[in-house]
Short mmCIF file of C-alpha atoms and ligand atoms in Angstrom, two decimals:
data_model
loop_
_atom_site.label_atom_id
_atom_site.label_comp_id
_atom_site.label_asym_id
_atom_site.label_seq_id
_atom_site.Cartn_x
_atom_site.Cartn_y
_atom_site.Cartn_z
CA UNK Z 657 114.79 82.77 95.72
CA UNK Z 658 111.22 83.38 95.97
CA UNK Z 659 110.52 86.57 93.84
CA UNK Z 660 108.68 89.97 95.69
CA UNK Z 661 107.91 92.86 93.73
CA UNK Z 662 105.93 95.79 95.39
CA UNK Z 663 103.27 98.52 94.21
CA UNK Z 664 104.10 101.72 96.44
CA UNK Z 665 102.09 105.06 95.69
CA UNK Z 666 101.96 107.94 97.32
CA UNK Z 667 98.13 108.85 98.32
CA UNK Z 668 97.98 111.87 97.01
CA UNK Z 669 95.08 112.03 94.30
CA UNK Z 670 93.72 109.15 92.53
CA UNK Z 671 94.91 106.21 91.16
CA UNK Z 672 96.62 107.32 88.10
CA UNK Z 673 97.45 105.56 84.16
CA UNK Z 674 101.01 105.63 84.66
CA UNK Z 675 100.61 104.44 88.49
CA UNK Z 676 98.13 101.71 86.82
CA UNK Z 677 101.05 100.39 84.55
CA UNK Z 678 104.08 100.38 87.34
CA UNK Z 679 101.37 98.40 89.50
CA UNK Z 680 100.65 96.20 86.47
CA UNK Z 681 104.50 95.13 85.66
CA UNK Z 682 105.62 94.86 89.03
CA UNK Z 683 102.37 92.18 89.81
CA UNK Z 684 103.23 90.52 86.38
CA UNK Z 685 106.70 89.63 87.77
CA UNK Z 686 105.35 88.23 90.57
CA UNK Z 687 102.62 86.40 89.14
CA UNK Z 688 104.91 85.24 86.73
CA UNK Z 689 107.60 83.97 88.68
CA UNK Z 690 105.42 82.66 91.77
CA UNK Z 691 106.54 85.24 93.69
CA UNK Z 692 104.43 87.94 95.85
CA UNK Z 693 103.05 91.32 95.02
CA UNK Z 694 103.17 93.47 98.00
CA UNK Z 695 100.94 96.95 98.34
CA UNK Z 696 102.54 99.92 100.31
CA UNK Z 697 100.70 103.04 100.91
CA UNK Z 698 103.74 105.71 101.05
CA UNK Z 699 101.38 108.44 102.91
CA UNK Z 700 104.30 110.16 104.56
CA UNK Z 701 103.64 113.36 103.56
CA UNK Z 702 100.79 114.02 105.65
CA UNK Z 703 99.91 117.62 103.95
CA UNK Z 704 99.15 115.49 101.21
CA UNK Z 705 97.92 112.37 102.20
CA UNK Z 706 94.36 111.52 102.04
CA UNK Z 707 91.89 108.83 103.23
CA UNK Z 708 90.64 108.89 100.13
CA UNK Z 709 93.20 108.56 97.87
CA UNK Z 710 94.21 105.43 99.63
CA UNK Z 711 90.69 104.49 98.64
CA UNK Z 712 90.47 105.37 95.49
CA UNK Z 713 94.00 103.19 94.98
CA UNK Z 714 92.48 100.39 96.73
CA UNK Z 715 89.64 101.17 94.65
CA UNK Z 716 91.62 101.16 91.18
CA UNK Z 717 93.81 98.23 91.92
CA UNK Z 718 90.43 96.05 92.93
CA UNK Z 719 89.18 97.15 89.28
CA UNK Z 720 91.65 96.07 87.28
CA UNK Z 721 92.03 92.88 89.04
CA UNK Z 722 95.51 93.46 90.50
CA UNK Z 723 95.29 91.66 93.91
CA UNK Z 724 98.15 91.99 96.21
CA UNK Z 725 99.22 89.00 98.63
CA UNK Z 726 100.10 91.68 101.34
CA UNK Z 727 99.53 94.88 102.91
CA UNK Z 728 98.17 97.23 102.44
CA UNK Z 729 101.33 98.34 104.80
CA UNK Z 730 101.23 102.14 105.82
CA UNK Z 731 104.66 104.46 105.92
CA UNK Z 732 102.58 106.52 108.94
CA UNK Z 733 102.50 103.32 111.26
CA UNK Z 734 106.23 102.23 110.52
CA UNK Z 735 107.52 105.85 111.94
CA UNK Z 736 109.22 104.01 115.02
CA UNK Z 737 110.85 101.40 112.89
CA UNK Z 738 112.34 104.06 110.50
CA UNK Z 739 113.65 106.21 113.73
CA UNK Z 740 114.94 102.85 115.17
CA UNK Z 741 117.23 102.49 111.80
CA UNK Z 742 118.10 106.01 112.01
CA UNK Z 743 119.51 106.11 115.89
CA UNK Z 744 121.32 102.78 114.38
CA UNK Z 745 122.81 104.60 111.74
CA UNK Z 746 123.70 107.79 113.88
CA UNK Z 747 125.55 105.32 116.20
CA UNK Z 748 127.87 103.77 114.04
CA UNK Z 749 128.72 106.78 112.69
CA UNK Z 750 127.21 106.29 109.30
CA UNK Z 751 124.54 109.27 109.86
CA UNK Z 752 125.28 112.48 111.74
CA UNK Z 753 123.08 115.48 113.14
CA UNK Z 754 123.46 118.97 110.79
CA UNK Z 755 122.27 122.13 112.17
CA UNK Z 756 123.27 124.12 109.27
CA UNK Z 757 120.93 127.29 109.09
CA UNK Z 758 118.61 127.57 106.08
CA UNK Z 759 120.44 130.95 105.41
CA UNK Z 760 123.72 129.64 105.11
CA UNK Z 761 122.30 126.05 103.38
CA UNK Z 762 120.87 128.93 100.90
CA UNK Z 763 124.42 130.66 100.39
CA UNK Z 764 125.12 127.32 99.48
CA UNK Z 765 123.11 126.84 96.45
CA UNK Z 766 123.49 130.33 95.70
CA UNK Z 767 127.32 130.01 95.44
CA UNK Z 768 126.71 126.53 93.35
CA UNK Z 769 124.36 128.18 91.02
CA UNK Z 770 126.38 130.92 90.19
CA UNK Z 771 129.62 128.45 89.33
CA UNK Z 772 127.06 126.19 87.00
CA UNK Z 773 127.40 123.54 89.37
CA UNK Z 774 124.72 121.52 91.34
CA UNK Z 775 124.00 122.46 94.26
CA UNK Z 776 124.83 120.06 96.97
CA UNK Z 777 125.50 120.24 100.89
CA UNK Z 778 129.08 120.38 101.30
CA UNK Z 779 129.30 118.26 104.44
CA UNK Z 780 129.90 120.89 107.02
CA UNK Z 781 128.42 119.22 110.23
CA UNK Z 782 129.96 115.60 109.34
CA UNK Z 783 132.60 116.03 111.74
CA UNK Z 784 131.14 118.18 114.33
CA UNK Z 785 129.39 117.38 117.54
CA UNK Z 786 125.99 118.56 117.68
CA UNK Z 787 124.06 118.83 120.73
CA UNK Z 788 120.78 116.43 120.00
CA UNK Z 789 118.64 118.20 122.46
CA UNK Z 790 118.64 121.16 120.01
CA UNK Z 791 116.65 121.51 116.48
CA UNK Z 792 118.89 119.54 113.97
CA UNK Z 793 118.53 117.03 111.45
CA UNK Z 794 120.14 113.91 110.60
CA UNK Z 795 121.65 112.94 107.48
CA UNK Z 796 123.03 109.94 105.70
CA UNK Z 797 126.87 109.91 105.40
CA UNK Z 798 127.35 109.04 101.90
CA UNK Z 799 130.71 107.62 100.77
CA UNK Z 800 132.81 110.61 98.91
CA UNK Z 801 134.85 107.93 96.77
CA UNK Z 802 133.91 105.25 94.51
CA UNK Z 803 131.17 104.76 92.38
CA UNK Z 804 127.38 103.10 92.90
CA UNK Z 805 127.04 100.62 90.05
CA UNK Z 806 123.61 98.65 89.45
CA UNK Z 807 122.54 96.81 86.22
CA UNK Z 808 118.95 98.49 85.87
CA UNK Z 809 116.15 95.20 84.58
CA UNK Z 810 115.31 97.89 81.95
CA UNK Z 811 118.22 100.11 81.13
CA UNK Z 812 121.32 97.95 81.57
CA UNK Z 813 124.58 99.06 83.55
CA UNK Z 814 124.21 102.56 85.64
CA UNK Z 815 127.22 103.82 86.96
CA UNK Z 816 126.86 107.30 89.49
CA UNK Z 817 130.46 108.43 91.12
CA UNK Z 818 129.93 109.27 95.06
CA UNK Z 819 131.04 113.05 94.39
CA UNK Z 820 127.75 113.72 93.19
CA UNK Z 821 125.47 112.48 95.69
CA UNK Z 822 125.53 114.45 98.70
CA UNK Z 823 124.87 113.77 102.19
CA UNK Z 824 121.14 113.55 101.72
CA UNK Z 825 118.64 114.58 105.02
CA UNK Z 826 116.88 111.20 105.94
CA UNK Z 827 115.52 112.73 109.12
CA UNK Z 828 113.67 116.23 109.58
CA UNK Z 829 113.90 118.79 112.34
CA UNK Z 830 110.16 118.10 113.24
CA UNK Z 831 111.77 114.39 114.04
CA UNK Z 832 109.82 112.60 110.31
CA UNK Z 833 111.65 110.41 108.28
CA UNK Z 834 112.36 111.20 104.24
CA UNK Z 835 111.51 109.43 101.62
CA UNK Z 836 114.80 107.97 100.74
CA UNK Z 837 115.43 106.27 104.32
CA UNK Z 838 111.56 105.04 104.71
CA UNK Z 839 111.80 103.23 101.38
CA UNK Z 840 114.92 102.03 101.79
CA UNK Z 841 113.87 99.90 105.15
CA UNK Z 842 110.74 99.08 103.83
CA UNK Z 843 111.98 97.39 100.94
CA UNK Z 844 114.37 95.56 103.34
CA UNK Z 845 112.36 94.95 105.68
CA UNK Z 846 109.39 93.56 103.31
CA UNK Z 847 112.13 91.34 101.76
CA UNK Z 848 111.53 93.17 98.39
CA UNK Z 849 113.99 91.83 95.53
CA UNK Z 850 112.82 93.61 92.58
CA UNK Z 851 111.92 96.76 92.61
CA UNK Z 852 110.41 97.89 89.67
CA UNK Z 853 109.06 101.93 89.52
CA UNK Z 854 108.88 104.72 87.15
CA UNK Z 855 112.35 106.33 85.95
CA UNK Z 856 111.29 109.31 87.69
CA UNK Z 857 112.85 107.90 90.57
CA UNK Z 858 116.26 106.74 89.21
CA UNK Z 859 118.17 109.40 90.60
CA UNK Z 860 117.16 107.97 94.01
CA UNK Z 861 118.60 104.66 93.11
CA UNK Z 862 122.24 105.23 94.07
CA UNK Z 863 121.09 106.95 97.75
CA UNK Z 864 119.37 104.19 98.67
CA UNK Z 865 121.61 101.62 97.52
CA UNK Z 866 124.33 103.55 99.40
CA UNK Z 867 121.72 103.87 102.59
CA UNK Z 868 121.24 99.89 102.07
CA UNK Z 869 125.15 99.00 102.18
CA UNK Z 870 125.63 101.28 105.25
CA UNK Z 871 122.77 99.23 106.97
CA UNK Z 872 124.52 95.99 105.77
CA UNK Z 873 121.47 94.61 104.07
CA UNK Z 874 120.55 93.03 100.42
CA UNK Z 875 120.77 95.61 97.82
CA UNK Z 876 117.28 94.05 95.60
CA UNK Z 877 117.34 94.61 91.65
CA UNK Z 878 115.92 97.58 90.07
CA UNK Z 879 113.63 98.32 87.01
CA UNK Z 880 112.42 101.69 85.89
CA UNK Z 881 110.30 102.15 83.69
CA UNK Z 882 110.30 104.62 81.11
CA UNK Z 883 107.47 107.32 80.92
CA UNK Z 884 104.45 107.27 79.47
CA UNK Z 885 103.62 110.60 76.80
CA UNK Z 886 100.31 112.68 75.95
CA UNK Z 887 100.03 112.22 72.00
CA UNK Z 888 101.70 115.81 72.17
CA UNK Z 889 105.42 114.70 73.56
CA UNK Z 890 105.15 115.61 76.75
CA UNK Z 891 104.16 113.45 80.16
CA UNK Z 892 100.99 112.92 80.24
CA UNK Z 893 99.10 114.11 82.91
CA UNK Z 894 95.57 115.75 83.45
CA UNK Z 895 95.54 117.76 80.77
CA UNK Z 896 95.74 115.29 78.32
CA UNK Z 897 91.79 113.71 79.52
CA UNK Z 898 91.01 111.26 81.62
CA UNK Z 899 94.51 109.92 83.12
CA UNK Z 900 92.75 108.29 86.33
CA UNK Z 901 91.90 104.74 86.51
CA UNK Z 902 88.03 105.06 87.69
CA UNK Z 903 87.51 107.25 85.71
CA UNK Z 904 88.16 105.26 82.66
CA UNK Z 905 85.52 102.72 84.40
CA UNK Z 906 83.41 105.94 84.24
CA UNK Z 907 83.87 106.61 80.57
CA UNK Z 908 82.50 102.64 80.02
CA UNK Z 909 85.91 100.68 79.17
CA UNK Z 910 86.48 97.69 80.21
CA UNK Z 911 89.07 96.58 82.80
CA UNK Z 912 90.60 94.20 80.61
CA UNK Z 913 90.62 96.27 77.59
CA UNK Z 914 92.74 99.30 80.29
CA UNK Z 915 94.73 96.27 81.54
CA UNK Z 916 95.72 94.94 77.94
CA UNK Z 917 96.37 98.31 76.55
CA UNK Z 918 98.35 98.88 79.48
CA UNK Z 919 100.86 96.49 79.26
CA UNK Z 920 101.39 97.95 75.61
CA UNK Z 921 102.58 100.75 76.94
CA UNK Z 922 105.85 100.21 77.07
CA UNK Z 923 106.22 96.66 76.14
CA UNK Z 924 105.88 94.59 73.43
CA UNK Z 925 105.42 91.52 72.08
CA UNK Z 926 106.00 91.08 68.23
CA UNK Z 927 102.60 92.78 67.07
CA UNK Z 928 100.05 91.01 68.91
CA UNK Z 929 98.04 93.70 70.45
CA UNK Z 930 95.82 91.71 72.61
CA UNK Z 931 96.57 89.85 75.24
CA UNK Z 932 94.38 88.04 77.64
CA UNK Z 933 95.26 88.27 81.58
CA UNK Z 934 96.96 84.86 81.53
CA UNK Z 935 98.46 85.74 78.23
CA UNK Z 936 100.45 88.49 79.67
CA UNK Z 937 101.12 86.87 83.25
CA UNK Z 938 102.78 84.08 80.48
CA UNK Z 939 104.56 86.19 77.92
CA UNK Z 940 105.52 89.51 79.84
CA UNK Z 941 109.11 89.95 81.29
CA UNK Z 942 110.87 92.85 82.71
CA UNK Z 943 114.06 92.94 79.94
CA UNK Z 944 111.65 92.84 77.49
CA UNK Z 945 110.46 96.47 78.48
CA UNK Z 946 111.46 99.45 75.94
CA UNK Z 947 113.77 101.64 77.36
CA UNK Z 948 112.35 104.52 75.21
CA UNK Z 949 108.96 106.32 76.64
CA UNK Z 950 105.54 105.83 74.71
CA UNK Z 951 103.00 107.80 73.83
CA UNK Z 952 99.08 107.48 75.60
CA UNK Z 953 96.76 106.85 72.18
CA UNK Z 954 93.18 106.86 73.03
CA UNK Z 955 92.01 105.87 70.11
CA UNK Z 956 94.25 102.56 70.47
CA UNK Z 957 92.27 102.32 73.44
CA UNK Z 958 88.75 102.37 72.25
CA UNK Z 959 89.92 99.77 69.51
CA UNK Z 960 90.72 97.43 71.98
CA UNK Z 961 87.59 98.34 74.17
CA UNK Z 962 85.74 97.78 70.80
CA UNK Z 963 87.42 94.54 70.47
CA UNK Z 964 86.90 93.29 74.45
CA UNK Z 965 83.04 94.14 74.02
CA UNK Z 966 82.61 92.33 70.97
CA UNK Z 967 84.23 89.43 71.92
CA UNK Z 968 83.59 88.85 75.70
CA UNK Z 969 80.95 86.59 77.21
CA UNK Z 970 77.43 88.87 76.94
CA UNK Z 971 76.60 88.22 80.55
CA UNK Z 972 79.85 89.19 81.47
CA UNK Z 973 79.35 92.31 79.42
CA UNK Z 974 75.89 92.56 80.85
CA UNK Z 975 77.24 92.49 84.24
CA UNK Z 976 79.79 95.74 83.88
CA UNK Z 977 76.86 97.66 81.74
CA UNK Z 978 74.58 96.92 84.65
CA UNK Z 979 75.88 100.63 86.56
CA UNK Z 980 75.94 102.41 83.11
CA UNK Z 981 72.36 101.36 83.03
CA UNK Z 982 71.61 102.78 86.70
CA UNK Z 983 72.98 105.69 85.77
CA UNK Z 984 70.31 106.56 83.26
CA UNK Z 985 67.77 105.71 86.03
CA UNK Z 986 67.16 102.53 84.43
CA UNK Z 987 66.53 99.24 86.17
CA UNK Z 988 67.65 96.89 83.82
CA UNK Z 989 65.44 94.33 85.76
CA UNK Z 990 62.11 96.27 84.49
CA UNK Z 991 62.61 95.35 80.75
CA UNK Z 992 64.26 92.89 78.02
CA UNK Z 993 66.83 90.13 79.47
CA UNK Z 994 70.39 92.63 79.73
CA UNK Z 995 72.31 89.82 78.37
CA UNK Z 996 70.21 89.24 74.95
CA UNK Z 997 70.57 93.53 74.65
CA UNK Z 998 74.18 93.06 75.54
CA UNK Z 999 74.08 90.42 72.12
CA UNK Z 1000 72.19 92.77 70.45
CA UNK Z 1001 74.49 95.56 70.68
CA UNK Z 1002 77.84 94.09 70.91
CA UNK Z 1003 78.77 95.21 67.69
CA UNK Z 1004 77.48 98.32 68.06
CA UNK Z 1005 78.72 100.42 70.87
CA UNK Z 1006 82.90 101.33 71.67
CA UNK Z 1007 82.15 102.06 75.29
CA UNK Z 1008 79.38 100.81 77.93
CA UNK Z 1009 78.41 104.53 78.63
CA UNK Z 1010 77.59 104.73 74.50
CA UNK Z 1011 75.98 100.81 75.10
CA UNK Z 1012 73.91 102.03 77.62
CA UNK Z 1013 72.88 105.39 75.51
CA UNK Z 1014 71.96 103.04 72.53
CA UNK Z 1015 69.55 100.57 74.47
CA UNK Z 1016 68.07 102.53 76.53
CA UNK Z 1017 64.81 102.62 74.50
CA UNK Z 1018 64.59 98.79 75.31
CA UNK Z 1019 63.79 100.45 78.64
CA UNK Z 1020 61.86 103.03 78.42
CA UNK Z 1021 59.77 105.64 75.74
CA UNK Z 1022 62.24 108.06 74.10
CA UNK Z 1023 61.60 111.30 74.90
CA UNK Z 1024 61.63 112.85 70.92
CA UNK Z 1025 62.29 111.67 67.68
CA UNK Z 1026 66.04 112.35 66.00
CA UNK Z 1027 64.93 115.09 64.08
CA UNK Z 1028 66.58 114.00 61.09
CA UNK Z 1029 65.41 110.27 61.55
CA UNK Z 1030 61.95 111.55 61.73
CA UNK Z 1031 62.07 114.07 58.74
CA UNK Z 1032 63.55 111.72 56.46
CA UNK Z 1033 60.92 108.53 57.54
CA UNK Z 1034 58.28 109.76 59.28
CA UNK Z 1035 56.47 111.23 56.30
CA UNK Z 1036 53.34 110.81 55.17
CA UNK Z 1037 53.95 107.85 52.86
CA UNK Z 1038 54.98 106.21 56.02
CA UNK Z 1039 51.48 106.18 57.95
CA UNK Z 1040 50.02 103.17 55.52
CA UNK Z 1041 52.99 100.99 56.28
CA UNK Z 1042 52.84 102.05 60.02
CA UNK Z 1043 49.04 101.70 60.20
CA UNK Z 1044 49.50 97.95 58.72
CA UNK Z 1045 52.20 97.10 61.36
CA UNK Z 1046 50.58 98.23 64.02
CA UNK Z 1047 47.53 96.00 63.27
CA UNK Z 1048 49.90 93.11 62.28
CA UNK Z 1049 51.70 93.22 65.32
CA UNK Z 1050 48.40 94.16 67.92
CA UNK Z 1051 47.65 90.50 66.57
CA UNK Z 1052 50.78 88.48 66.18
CA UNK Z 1053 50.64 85.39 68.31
CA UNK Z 1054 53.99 84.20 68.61
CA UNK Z 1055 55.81 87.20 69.50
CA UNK Z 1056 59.67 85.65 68.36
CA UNK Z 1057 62.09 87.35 65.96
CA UNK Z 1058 61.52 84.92 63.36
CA UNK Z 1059 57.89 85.46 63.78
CA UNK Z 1060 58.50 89.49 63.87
CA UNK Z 1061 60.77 89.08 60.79
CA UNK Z 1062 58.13 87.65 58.73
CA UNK Z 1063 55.45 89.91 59.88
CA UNK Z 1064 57.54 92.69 58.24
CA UNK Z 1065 57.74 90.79 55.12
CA UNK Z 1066 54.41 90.24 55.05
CA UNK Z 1067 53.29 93.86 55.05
CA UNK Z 1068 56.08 94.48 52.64
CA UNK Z 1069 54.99 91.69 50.47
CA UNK Z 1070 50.79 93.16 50.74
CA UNK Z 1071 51.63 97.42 50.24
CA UNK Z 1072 54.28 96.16 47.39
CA UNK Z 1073 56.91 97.95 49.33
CA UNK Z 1074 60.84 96.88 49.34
CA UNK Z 1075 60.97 95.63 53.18
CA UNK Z 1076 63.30 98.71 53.72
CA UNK Z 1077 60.13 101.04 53.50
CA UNK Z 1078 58.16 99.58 56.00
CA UNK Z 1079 60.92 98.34 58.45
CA UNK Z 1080 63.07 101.94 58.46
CA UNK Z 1081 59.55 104.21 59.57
CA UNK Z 1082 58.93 101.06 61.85
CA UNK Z 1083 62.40 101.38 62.90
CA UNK Z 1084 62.19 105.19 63.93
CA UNK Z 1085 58.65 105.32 65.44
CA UNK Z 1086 60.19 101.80 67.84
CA UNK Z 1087 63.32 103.75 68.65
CA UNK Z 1088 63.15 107.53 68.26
CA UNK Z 1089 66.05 107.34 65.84
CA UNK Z 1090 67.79 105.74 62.59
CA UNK Z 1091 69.57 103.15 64.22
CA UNK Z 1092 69.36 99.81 66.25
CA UNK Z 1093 69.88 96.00 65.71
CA UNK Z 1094 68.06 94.23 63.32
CA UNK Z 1095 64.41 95.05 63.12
CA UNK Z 1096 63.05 91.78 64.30
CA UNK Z 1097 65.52 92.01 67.18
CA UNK Z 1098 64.38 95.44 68.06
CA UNK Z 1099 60.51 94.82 67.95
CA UNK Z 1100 60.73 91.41 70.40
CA UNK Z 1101 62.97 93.02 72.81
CA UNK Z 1102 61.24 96.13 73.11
CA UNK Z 1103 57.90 94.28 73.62
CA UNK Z 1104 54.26 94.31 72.18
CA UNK Z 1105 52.85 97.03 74.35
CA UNK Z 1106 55.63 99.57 73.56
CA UNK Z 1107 55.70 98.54 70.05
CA UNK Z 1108 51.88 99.92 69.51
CA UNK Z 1109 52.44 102.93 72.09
CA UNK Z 1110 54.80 104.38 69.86
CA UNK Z 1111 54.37 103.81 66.98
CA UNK Z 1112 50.88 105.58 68.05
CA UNK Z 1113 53.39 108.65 68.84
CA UNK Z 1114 54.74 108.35 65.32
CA UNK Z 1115 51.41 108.55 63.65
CA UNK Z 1116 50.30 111.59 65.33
CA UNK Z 1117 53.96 113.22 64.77
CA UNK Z 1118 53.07 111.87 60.85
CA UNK Z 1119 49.28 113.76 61.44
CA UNK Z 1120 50.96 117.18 62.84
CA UNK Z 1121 53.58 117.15 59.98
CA UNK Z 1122 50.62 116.77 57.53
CA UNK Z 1123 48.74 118.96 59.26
CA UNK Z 1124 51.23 121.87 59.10
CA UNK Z 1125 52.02 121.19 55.73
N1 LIG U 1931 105.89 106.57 96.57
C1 LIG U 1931 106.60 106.80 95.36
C2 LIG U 1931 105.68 107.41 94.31
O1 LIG U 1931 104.47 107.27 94.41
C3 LIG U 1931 107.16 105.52 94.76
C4 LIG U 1931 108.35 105.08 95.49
C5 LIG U 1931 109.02 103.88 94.89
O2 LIG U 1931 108.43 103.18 94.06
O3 LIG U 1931 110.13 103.62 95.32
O4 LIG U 1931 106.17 108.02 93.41
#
């Protein structure tokens, strides 16, 4: 049996974490087992629907890398198909028309409420005769005895008696198909035989199992998957930061760094932590998934963004810090190589947004000095050192970092000053702050005409500070 595992979201806001990780196990599966991954846009509810939250899916799923082998199929196009299943139902008897009043489906629950009991239609119209050409809808006839049993890929055995399912609506008055009767003949009809979605859905399991007997087709396997937590116990959702997808590209993490925490989220493999793409596609199997939820940790996440930066390929890096760049209004092109600044500052940054914060001097004049940085080394014991490297490196031939290394010792060596005093004022007139790579790094990349410019700037900021002293 070939294996076909399907992604379905409803398009109604962005793509988001925990939609990211149901996506990522069920394409695992299939990638695992050879199978297919099949994309279904669930946009039924068009009050809620949007063209671009479809995009923004499409958008996500591209991102992370999870390619699907078909669709994207939409519910909205399949509305004849679902009606065609329904009229087949309602003529073998296993559907029937209700045109209960919302007054007296209200008594209902009332009544049910008030005995502690769930509220649940109590069949009324099943046996009745209702005349099509007036307002009515149609729904499933669910068996009254018995039990639905299914061995959940996650949870193990789940047992729900028929007496507590009720004969659920599966077509409106306004003629549109529910959700339980559109899934149910998509995921026949697509051939789907493991369906693997969040546990928020497990109550649905039963219907459509029941809705897929009645039509006489394959009843496919089911996994749900547990939730995923804020770091405060309860689902996570907006409040808790940054839940969508793009905007985690946003924030400067990598894809693979979302991806691999991901598929920690909820599944484990002894204590390895990281896991390449192939890795997981390899090691990764649905009844290896907790059954308990677990808990969103950012700071788990920058770790492993940490990790993914350090350790990529720098042009690779370089290529995903390209936008971050843009968005400062810098063309990477009009400056140092990206790659060697990518090298430079791979050990340096957590995220590409901080990456790009930290090199952007490569690119272009600071605007001011880190006040601290400049009061504690831009002082008037500096200017000698400053004066002596700007002359040193106006002449420097070989502009290399071994030859920009040795230039520093040099003026060390001739004022008698530990290398620290001459590269650390260097250091903060080059960059407007206390930190970069290594000196010699930091003086070839940001170039020889820079280099004097500013430290020009820190001279007169040395000349002002002497001036109001
Ligand atoms: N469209 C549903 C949702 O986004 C998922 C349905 C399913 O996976 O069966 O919650």
């Amino acid at each position: 049996m070939t294996i076909r595992t399907r992604f379905a979201p409803s398009p109604t806001g962005y793509l988001h974490v925990g939609g990211a990780r149901t996506a990522l196990f069920s394409w695992l599966y299939a990638r695992k087992h050879g199978g297919a991954f099949v994309l279904r846009i669930e946009d039924t509810d068009l009050e809620r629907s949007t063209a671009e939250s479809v995009n923004a899916i499409l958008e996500g799923m591209t991102w992370l890398g999870m390619e699907y082998d078909e669709g994207p199929f939409y519910q909205t196009k399949r509305f004849d198909r679902y009606n065609e299943v329904i009229d087949e139902l309602l003529e073998k008897g296993l559907a029937y028309r209700c045109n209960c009043s919302k007054e007296r489906l209200d008594d209902l629950r009332e009544e049910a409420m008030q005995n502690k009991q769930k509220p649940r239609y109590d069949g009324h119209c099943r046996d009745l005769d209702i005349d099509p050409s007036q307002p009515h809808v149609v729904r499933f006839r669910n068996p009254q005895e018995g039990s639905v049993v299914f061995e959940d890929l996650v949870r193990g055995r789940i047992e729900i008696a028929n007496d507590e399912l009720d004969d659920l609506i599966i077509r409106r008055t306004d003629g549109s198909p529910t959700y339980n009767l559109s899934v149910v003949v998509d995921d026949s009809d697509m051939g789907i035989t493991h369906v693997i979605r969040g546990d928020d859905h497990i109550n649905n399991t039963p219907r459509q199992i029941n809705i897929l007997t009645a039509m006489d087709k394959e009843v496919p396997q089911f996994g749900h998957l547990p939730m995923i937590l804020g770091d405060d116990g309860a689902r996570l959702s907006k409040r808790h930061g940054a839940v969508s997808v793009m905007q985690y590209m946003e924030d400067g993490f990598l894809p693979e760094a979302l991806l691999n925490y991901l598929v920690r989220l909820g599944w484990s493999y002894g204590d390895q932590e990281v896991f390449s793409v192939d890795e997981m596609i390899q090691l990764f199997d649905i009844d290896t998934v907790n059954k308990a939820a677990s808990s969103f940790n950012t700071e788990k996440l920058l770790w492993l963004n940490q990790h993914y930066i350090k350790e990529s390929d720098p042009a690779h890096i370089a290529h995903l810090l390209s936008p971050h760049m843009g968005r400062l209004d810098i063309d990477p092109t009009e400056g140092p190589d990206l790659v060697e600044v990518v090298k430079a500052q791979q050990e340096r940054a957590q995220t590409l947004v901080e990456m790009a914060e930290i090199s952007a001097f490569f690119y272009r004049d600071y605007d001011e000095f880190d006040e601290n940085a400049a009061k504690k080394n831009l002082r008037p014991v500096a200017r000698e050192p400053l004066e002596e490297m700007k002359l040193a490196l106006a002449s420097v031939e070989e502009w290399t970092p071994e030859a920009l290394h040795q230039l520093v010792q040099d003026v060390s060596n001739q004022l008698e000053l530990k290398m620290g005093k001459v590269a650390q004022p260097l250091r903060v007139a080059v960059v407007g702050r206390a930190a970069s790579p290594s000196i010699d790094i930091t003086l070839y990349l940001v170039g020889r005409e820079a280099c004097l410019r500013r430290i020009d700037k820190a001279l007169e900021y040395i000349s002002k500070r002497e001036q109001s002293a």
